CSV table of C-alpha atoms and ligand atoms in Angstrom, one decimal:
chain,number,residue,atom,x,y,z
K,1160,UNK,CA,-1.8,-2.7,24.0
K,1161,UNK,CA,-1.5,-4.5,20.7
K,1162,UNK,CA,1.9,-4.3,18.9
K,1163,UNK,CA,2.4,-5.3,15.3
K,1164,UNK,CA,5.5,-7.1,15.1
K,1165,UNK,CA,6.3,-6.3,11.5
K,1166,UNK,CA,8.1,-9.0,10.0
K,1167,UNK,CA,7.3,-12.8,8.0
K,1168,UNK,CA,10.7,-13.7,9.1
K,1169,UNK,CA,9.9,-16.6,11.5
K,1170,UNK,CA,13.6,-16.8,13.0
K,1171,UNK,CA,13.0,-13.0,14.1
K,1172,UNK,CA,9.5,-13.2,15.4
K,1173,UNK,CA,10.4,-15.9,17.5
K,1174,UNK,CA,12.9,-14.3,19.1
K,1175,UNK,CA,11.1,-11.0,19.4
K,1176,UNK,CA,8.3,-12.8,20.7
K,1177,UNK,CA,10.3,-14.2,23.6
K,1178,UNK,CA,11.8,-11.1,24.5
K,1179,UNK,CA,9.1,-9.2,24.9
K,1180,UNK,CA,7.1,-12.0,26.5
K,1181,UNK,CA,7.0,-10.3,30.0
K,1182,UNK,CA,5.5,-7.3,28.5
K,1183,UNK,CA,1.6,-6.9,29.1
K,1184,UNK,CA,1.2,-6.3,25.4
K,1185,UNK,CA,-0.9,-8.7,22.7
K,1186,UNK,CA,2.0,-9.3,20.0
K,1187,UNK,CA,0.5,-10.3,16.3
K,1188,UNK,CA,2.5,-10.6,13.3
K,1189,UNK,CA,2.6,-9.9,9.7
K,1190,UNK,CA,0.7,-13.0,9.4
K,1191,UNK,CA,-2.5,-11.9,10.7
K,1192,UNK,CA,-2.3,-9.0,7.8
K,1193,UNK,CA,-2.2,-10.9,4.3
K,1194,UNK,CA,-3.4,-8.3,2.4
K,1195,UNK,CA,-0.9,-5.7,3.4
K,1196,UNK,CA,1.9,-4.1,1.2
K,1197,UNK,CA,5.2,-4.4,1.8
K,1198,UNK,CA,7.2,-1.3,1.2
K,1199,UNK,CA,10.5,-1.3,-1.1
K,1200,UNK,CA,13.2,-1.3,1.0
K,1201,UNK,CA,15.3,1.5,-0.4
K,1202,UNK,CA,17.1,2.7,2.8
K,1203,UNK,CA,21.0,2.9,2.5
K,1204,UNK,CA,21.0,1.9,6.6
K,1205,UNK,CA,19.6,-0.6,8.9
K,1206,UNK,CA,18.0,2.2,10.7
K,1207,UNK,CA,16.6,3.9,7.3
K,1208,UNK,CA,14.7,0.6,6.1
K,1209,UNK,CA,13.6,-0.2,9.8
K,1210,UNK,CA,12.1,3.1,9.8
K,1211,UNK,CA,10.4,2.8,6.6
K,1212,UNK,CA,8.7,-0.6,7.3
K,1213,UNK,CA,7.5,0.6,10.5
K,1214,UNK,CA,5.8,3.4,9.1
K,1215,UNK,CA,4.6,1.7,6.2
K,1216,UNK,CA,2.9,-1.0,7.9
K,1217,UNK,CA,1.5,1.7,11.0
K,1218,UNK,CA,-0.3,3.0,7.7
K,1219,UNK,CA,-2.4,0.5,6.6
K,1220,UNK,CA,-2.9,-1.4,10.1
K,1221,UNK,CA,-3.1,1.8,12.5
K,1222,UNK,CA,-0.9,-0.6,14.9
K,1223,UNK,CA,1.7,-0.1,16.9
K,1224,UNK,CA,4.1,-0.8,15.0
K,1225,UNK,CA,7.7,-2.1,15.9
K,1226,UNK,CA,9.5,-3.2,12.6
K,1227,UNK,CA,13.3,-4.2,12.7
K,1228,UNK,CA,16.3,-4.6,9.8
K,1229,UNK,CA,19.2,-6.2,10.4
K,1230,UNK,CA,22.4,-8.1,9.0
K,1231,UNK,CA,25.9,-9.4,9.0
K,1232,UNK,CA,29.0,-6.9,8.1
K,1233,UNK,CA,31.9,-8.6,7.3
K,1234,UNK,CA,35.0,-6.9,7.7
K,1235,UNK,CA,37.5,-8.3,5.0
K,1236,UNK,CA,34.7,-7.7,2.3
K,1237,UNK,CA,33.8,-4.4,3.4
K,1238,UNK,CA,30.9,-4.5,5.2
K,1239,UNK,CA,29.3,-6.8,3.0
K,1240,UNK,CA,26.7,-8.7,2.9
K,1241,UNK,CA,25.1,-5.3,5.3
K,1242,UNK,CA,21.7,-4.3,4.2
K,1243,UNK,CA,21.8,-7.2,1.1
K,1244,UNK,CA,22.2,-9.9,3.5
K,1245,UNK,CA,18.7,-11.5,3.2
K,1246,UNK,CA,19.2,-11.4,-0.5
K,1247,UNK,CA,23.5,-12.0,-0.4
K,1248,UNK,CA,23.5,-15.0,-2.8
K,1249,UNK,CA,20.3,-14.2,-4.9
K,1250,UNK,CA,16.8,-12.5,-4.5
K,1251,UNK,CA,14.6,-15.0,-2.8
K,1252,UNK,CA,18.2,-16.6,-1.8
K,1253,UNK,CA,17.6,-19.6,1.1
K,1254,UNK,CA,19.8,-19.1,4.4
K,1255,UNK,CA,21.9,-22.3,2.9
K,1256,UNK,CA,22.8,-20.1,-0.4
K,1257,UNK,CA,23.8,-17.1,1.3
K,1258,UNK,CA,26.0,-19.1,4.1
K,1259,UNK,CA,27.5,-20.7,1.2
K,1260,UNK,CA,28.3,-17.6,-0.9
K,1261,UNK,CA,30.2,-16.3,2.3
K,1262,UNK,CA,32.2,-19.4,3.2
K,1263,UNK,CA,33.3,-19.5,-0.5
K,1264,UNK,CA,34.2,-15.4,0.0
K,1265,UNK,CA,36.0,-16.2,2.7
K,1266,UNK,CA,37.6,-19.4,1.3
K,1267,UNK,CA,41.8,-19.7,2.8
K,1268,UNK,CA,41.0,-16.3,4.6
K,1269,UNK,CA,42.8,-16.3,8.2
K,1270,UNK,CA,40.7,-16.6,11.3
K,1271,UNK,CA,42.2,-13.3,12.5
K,1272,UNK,CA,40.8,-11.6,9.6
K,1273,UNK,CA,37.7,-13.2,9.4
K,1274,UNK,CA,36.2,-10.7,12.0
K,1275,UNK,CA,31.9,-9.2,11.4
K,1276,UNK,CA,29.6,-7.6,13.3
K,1277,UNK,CA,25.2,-8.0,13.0
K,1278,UNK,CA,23.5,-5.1,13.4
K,1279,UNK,CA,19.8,-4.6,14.6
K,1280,UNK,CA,18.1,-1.6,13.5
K,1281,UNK,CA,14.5,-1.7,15.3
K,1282,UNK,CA,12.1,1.4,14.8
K,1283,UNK,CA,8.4,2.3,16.7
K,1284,UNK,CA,5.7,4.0,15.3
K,1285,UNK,CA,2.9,4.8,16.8
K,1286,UNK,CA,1.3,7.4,14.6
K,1287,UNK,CA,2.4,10.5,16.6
K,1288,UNK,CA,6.1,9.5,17.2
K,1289,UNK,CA,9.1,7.5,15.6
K,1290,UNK,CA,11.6,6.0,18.1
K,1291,UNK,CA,15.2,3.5,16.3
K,1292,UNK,CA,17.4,1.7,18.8
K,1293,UNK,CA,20.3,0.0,17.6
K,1294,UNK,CA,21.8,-3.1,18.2
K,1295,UNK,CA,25.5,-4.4,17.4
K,1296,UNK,CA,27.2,-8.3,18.0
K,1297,UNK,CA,30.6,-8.5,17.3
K,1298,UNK,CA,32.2,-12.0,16.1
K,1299,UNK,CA,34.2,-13.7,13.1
K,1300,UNK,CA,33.4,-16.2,11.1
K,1301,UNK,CA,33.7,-19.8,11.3
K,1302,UNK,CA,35.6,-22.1,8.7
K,1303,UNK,CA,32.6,-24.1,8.2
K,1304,UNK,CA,28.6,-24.2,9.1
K,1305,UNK,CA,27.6,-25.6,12.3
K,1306,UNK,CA,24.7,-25.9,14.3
K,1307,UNK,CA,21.2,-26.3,13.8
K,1308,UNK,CA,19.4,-23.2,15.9
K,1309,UNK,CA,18.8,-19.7,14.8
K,1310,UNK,CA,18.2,-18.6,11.2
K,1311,UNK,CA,19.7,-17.1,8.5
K,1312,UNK,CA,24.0,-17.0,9.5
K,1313,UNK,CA,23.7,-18.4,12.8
K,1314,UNK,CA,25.9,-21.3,11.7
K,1315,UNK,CA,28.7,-19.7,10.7
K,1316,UNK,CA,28.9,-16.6,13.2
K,1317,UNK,CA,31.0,-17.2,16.0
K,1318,UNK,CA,30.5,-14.0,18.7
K,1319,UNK,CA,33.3,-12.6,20.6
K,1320,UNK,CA,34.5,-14.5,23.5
K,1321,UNK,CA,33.0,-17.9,22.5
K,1322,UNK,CA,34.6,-21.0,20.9
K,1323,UNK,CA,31.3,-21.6,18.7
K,1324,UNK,CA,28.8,-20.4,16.9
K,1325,UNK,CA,24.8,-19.2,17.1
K,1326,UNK,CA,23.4,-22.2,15.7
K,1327,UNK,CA,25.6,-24.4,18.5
K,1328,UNK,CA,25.1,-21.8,21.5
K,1329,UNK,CA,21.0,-22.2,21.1
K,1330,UNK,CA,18.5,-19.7,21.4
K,1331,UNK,CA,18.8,-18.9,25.2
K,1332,UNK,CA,22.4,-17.9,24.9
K,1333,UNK,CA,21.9,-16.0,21.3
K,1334,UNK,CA,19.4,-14.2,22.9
K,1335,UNK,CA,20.7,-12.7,25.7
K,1336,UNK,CA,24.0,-11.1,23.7
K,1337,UNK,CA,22.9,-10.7,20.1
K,1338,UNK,CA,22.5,-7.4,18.1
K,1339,UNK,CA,18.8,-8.3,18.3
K,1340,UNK,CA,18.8,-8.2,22.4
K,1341,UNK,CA,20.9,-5.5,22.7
K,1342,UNK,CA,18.6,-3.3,20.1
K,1343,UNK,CA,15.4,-4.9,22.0
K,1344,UNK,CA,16.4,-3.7,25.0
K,1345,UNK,CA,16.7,-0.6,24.4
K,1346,UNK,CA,13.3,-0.6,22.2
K,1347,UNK,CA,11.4,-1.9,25.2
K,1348,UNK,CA,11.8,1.0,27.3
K,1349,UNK,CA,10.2,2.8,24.7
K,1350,UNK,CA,7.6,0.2,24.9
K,1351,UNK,CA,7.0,0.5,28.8
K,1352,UNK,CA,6.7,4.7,28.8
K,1353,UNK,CA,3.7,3.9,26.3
K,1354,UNK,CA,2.3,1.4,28.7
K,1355,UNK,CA,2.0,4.2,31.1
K,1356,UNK,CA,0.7,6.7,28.8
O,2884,LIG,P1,16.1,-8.3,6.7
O,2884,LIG,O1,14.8,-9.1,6.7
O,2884,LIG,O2,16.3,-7.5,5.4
O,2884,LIG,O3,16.3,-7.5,7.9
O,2884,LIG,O4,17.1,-9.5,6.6
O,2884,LIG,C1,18.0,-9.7,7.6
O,2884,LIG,C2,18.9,-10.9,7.1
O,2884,LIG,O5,20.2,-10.8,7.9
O,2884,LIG,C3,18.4,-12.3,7.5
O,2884,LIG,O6,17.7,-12.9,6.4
O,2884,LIG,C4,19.7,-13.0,7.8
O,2884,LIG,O7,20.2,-13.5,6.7
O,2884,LIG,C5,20.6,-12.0,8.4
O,2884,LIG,N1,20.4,-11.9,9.9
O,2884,LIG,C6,19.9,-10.9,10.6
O,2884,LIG,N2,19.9,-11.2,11.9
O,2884,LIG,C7,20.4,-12.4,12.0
O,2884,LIG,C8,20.6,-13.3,13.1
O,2884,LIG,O8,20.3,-13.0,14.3
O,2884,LIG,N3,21.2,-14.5,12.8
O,2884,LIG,C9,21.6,-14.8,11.6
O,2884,LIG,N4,21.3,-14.1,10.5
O,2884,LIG,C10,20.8,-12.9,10.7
């Protein structure tokens, strides 16, 4: 089976990728498809825009399609960055400017109330059904970036019961607990009752 993995976000194909890896299924990406549209992602929920980019993409490839939205929900602002966290700092905004734009947030904030949570929203299509799992990593943030693995806030997001962040825990550890795992996981049993059919 061929599954489109549709996203350009390197940090999250990798991941995905590794995953899935013991899966008998070919996995391209977004990549392969430059001439594709991407859809505007107007959802008010992870799960909303997950769902939209996995149908929009099932629609002009005819792939399986698994698509995934996610973010970081930090508690003393509210829930933000949420669904905005890509863009947190600016459209087009680097992972260095949106790390920055929450440490300065956060600036003389307590570590007790410094407490967030990722969420994963992944969706299948495969042109006769729609299946969403969700995912959810609870942690705080850290004083100050560190680490160099992961993407995006892996340097600053500490999860519960650890002493240190993503970036410093590496990939192995990240992906055995993260919102990502725990939605994947849930998104590949979906995957293997397909295999079957
Ligand atoms: P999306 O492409 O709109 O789903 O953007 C998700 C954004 O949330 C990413 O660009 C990151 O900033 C952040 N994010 C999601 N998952 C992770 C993660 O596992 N680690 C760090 N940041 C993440």
């Amino acid at each position: 089976m061929k599954l489109l993995l549709a996203t350009g976000n390197r940090g999250k194909v990798r991941e995905i990728t590794e995953m899935l890896r013991d899966l008998p299924i070919e996995i391209v990406s977004l990549r392969e498809f430059p001439h594709v549209t991407p859809p505007v992602e107007s959802g008010k929920s992870f799960a909303a825009n997950a769902r939209i980019k996995a149908e929009t993409y099932f629609r002009q490839t005819g792939l399986v399609t698994l698509a995934e939205d996610s973010g970081l929900r930090v508690d003393y602002l509210r829930g933000q960055p949420g669904i905005f966290s890509a863009r947190f700092a600016r459209d087009g905004a680097t992972d260095a400017e949106n790390v920055r734009k929450l440490l300065r947030l956060l600036r003389g904030v307590k570590t007790g109330k410094r407490t967030a949570h990722f969420m994963c929203a992944v969706a299948i299509v495969d042109g006769k059904n729609l299946w969403t799992a969700v995912g959810k990593c609870k942690g705080r943030i850290a004083a100050r970036a560190s680490g160099r693995s992961g993407f995006g806030y892996d340097p600053i997001f500490i999860p519960k019961g650890y002493r240190t962040t993503f970036a410093r825990l590496g990939e192995e550890a990240k992906n055995k607990i993260s919102h990502r795992a725990r939605a994947l996981r849930k998104a590949r049993a979906i995957l293997e009752r397909l295999l079957t059919e």
